Short mmCIF file of C-alpha atoms in Angstrom, two decimals:
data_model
loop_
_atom_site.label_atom_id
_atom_site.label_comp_id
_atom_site.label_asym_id
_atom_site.label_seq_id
_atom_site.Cartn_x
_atom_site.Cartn_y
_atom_site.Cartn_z
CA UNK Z 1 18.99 -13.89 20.46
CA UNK Z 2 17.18 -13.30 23.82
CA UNK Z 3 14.85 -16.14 24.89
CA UNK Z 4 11.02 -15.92 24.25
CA UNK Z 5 9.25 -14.61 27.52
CA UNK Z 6 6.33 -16.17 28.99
CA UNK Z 7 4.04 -13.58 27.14
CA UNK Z 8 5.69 -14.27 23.28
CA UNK Z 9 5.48 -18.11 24.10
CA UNK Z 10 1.64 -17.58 24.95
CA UNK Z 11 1.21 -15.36 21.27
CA UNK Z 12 3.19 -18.26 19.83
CA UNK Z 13 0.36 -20.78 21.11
CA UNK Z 14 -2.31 -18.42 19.80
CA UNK Z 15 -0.58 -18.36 15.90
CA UNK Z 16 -1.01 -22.43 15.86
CA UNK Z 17 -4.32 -21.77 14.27
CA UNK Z 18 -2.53 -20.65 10.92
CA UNK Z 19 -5.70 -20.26 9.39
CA UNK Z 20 -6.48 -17.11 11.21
CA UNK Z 21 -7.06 -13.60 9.14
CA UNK Z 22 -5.92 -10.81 10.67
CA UNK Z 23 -6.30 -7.34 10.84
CA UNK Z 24 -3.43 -4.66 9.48
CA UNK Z 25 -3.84 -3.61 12.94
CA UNK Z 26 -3.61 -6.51 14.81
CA UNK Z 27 -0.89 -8.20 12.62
CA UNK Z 28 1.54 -5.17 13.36
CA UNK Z 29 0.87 -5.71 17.19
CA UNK Z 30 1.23 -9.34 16.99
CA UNK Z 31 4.37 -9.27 15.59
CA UNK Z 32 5.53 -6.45 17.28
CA UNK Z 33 4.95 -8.56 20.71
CA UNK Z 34 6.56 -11.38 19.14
CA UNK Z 35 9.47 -9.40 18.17
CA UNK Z 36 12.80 -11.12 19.97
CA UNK Z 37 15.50 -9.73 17.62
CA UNK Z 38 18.19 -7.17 18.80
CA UNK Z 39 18.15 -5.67 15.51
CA UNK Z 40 15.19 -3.18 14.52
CA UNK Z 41 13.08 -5.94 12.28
CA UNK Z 42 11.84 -5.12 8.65
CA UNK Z 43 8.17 -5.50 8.38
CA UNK Z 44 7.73 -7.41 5.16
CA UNK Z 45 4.88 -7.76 3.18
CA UNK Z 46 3.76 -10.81 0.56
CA UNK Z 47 1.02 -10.80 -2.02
CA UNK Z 48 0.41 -14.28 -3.71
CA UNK Z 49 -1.31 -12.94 -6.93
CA UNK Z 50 -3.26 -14.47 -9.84
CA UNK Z 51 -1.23 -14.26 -12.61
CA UNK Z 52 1.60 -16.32 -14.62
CA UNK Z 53 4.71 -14.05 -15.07
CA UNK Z 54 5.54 -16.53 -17.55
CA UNK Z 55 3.59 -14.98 -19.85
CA UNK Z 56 4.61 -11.30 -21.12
CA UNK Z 57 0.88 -10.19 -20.67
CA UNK Z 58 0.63 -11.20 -17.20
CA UNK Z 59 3.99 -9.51 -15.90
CA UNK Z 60 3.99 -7.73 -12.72
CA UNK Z 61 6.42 -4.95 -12.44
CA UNK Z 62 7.14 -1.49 -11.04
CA UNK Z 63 8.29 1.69 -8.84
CA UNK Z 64 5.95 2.22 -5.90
CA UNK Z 65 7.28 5.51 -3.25
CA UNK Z 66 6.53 4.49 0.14
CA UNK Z 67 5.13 7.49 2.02
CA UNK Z 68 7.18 6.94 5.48
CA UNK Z 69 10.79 5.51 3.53
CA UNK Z 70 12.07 2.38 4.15
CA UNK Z 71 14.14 2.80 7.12
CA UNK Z 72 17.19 1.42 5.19
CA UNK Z 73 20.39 3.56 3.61
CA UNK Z 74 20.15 2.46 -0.30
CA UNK Z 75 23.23 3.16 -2.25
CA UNK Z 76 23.36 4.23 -5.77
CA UNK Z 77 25.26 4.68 -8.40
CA UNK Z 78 24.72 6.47 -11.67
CA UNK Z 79 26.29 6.13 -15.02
CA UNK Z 80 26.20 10.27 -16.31
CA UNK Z 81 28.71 12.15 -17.64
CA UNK Z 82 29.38 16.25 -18.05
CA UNK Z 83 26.40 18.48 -15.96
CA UNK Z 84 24.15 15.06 -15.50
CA UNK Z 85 27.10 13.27 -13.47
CA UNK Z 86 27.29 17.04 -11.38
CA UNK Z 87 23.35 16.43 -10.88
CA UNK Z 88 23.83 12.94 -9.77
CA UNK Z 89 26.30 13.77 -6.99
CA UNK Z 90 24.64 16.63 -5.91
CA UNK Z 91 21.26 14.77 -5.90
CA UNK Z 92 22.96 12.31 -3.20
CA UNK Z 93 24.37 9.41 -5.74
CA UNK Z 94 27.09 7.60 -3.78
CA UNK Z 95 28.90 6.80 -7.02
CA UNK Z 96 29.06 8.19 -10.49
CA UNK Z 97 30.83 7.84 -14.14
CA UNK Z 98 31.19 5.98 -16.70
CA UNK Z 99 33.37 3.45 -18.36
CA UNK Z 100 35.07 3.92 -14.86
CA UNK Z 101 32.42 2.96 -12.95
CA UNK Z 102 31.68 0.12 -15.41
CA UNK Z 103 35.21 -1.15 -14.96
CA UNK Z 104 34.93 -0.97 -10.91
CA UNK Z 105 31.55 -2.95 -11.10
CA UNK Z 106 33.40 -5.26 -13.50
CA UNK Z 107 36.02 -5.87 -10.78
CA UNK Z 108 33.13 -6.82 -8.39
CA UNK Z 109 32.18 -3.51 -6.95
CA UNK Z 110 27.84 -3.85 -7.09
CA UNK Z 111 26.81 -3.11 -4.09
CA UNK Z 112 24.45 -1.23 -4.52
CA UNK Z 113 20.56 -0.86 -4.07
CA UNK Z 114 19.63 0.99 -7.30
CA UNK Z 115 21.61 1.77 -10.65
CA UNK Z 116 20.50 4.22 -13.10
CA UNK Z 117 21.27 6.14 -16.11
CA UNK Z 118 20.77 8.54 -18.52
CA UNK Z 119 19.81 7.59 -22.02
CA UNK Z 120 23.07 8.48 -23.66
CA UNK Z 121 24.95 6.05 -21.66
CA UNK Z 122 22.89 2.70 -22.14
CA UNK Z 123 25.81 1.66 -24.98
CA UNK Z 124 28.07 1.32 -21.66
CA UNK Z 125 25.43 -0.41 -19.27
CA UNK Z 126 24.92 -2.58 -21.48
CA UNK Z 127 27.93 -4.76 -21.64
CA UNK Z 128 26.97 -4.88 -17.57
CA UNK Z 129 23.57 -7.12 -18.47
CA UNK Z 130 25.01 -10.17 -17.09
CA UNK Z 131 25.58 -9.27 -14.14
CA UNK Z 132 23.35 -6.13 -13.29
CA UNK Z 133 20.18 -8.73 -14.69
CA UNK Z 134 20.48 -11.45 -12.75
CA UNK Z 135 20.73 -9.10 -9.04
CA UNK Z 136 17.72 -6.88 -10.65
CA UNK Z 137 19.76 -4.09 -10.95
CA UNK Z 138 19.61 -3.01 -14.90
CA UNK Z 139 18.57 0.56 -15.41
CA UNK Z 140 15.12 0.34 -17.00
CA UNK Z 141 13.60 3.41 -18.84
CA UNK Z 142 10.10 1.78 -18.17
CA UNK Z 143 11.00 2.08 -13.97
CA UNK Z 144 12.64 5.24 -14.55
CA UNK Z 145 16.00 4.38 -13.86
CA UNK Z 146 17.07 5.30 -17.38
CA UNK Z 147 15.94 8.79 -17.08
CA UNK Z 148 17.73 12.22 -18.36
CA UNK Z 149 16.76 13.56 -14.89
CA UNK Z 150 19.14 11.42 -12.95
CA UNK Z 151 18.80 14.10 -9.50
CA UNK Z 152 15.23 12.97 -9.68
CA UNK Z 153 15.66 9.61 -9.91
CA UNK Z 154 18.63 9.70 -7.08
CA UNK Z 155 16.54 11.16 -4.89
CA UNK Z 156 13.31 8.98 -4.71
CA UNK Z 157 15.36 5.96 -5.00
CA UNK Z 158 16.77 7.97 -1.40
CA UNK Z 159 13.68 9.07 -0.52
CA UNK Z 160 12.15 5.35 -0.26
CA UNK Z 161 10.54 4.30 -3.60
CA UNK Z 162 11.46 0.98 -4.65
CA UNK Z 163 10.84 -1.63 -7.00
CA UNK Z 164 8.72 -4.78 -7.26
CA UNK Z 165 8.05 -7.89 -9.54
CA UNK Z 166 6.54 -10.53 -9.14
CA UNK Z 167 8.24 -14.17 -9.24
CA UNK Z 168 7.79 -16.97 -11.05
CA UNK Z 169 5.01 -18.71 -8.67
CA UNK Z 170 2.94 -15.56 -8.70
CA UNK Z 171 4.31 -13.78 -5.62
CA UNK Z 172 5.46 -9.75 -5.14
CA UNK Z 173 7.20 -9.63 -1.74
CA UNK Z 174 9.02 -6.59 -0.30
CA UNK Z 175 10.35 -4.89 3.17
CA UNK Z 176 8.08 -1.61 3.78
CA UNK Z 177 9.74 -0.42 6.69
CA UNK Z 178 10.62 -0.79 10.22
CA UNK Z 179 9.11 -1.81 13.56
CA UNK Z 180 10.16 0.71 15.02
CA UNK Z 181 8.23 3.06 12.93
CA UNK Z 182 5.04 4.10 14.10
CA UNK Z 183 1.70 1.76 13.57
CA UNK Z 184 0.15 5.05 11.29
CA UNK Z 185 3.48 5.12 9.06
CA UNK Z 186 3.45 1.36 8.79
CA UNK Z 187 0.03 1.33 7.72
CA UNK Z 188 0.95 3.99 5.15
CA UNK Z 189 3.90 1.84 3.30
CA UNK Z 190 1.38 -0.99 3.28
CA UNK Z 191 -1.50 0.68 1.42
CA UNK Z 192 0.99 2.32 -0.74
CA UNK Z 193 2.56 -0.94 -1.52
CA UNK Z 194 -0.83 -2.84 -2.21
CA UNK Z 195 -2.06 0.01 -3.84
CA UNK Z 196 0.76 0.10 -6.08
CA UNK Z 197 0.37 -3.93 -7.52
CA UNK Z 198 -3.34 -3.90 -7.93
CA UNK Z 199 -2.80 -0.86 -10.13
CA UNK Z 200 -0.20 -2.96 -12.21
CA UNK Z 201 -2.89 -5.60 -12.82
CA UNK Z 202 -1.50 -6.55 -15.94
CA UNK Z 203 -4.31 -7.21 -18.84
CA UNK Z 204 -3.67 -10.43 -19.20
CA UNK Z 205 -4.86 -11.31 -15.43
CA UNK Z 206 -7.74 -13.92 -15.25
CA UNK Z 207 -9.95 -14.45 -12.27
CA UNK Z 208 -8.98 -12.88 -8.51
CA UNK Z 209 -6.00 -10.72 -8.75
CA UNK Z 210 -4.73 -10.60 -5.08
CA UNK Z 211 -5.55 -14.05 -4.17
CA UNK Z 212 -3.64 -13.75 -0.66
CA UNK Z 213 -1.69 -11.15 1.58
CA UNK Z 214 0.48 -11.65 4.32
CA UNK Z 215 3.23 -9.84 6.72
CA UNK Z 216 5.96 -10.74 8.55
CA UNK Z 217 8.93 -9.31 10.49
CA UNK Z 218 12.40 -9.97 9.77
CA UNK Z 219 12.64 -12.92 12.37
CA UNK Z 220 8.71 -13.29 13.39
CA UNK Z 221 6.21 -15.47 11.55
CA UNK Z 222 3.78 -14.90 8.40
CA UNK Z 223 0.39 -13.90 9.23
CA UNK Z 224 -1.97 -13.92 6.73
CA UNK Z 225 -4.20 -10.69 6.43
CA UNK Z 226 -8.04 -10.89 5.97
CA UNK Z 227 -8.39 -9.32 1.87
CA UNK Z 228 -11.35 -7.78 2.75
CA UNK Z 229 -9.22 -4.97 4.42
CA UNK Z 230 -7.43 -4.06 1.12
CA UNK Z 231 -8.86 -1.80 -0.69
CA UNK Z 232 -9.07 -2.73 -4.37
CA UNK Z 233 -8.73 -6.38 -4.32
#
C-alpha cells in the first residue's frame, strides 16, 4: 500500500474529532482524498437502526436496485428446469439445473452472489438450507428469488439490486458502489439504499428508526453522516 502523503496525513488529523457530522457531499470527498488503496475502494454504507431483529415484528429485510449498479460482477445460479432453465441462461445466469447443480454446490461449488429459483424446484433447494442459510444465500419468494420469472430476477440481481438485513445489534450495512463512480451516481445508490430501509420500517419499531448513518471506503475510515440530510428519518 502506498504511504499516506502529507495532504491524507493532514485529513487524518482533521477526522480525530470523531464526533463530527458530515455531509453526503463532503464524506465522499473526504474519503476520496483519503483513499491510499491500489484497488478501486467500495463505498460502504452503515445504518445503526432502532429495532431488535430478535423479535419477528421488528425484522429488517429486503431487495433494494441501486440506480448506478454496484460496480461488482455478481454470479448466479438458478435452479430451473425445461423453458425456465433456457430463460435463466439467456437472462445472463452463470449456472443453471437442478439436482446437478445441487450436487456441484454439495461438493463445495457456492460461489456465488445470488441463488434463485422457480417455485417448482424448492423440494430440491431445500435439502441445500444448511448451507445456502448460514452464507444468506436461500432463494426467498418474499425477496423474489423464488420467482417463476427467473430472466427477471437474473437480470436485476445483474443489473445491481441487492439484498439487506439487518443484524443482530440493529445494524443494515452494505457496499453501494465504487469510488471511482461519479459523486452524482454515488449519491444515487445512497438515497436508494436509505430509502429502501426506512420503507421496511417494520411495525414493530419503537422510538427513532434510523438512529445513526455512516460511510466508509473499503480501506478509509467511518464517518458518521449528519441524519438531518436523509430524507425520511
Amino acid at each position: 500500500m502506498a504511504k499516506p502523503t502529507k495532504k491524507a496525513k493532514a485529513l487524518s488529523a482533521k477526522l480525530g474529532d470523531n464526533q463530527k457530522l458530515y455531509g453526503v457531499d463532503e464524506a465522499l470527498k473526504t474519503l476520496r482524498e483519503l483513499a491510499r488503496a491500489k484497488f478501486d475502494e467500495t463505498l460502504e454504507v452503515a445504518l445503526n437502526l432502532g429495532v431488535d431483529p430478535r423479535h419477528a415484528d421488528q425484522m429488517v429485510r429486503g431487495m433494494v436496485t441501486l440506480p448506478s449498479g454496484t460496480g461488482k460482477t455478481v454470479k448466479v445460479a438458478v435452479f430451473a428446469r425445461g423453458d425456465k432453465a433456457e430463460q435463466a441462461l439467456a437472462a445472463g445466469a452463470d449456472k443453471v439445473g437442478a439436482e446437478d447443480l445441487m450436487e456441484d454446490m454439495q461438493a463445495g461449488n457456492v460461489d456465488y452472489g445470488r441463488v434463485i429459483a422457480t417455485p417448482d424446484m424448492m423440494g430440491v433447494v431445500g435439502r441445500l438450507g444448511k448451507l445456502l442459510g448460514p452464507k444468506g444465500l436461500m432463494p426467498n419468494p418474499k425477496l423474489g428469488t423464488v420467482t417463476p420469472n427467473v430472466a427477471e430476477a437474473v437480470k436485476a440481481a445483474k443489473g445491481g439490486q441487492i439484498e439487506f438485513r439487518v443484524e443482530k445489534a440493529g445494524i443494515i450495512h452494505s457496499g453501494i458502489g465504487k469510488l471511482s463512480f461519479s459523486d452524482d451516481a454515488l449519491k444515487a445508490n445512497f438515497a436508494a439504499f436509505v430509502d429502501a430501509i426506512v420503507k421496511a420500517k417494520p411495525a414493530g419499531a419503537k422510538g427513532k428508526y434510523v438512529r445513526k448513518v455512516a460511510l466508509s471506503s473499503s480501506m478509509g475510515p467511518g464517518l458518521k453522516i449528519d441524519t438531518a440530510e436523509v430524507a425520511g428519518v
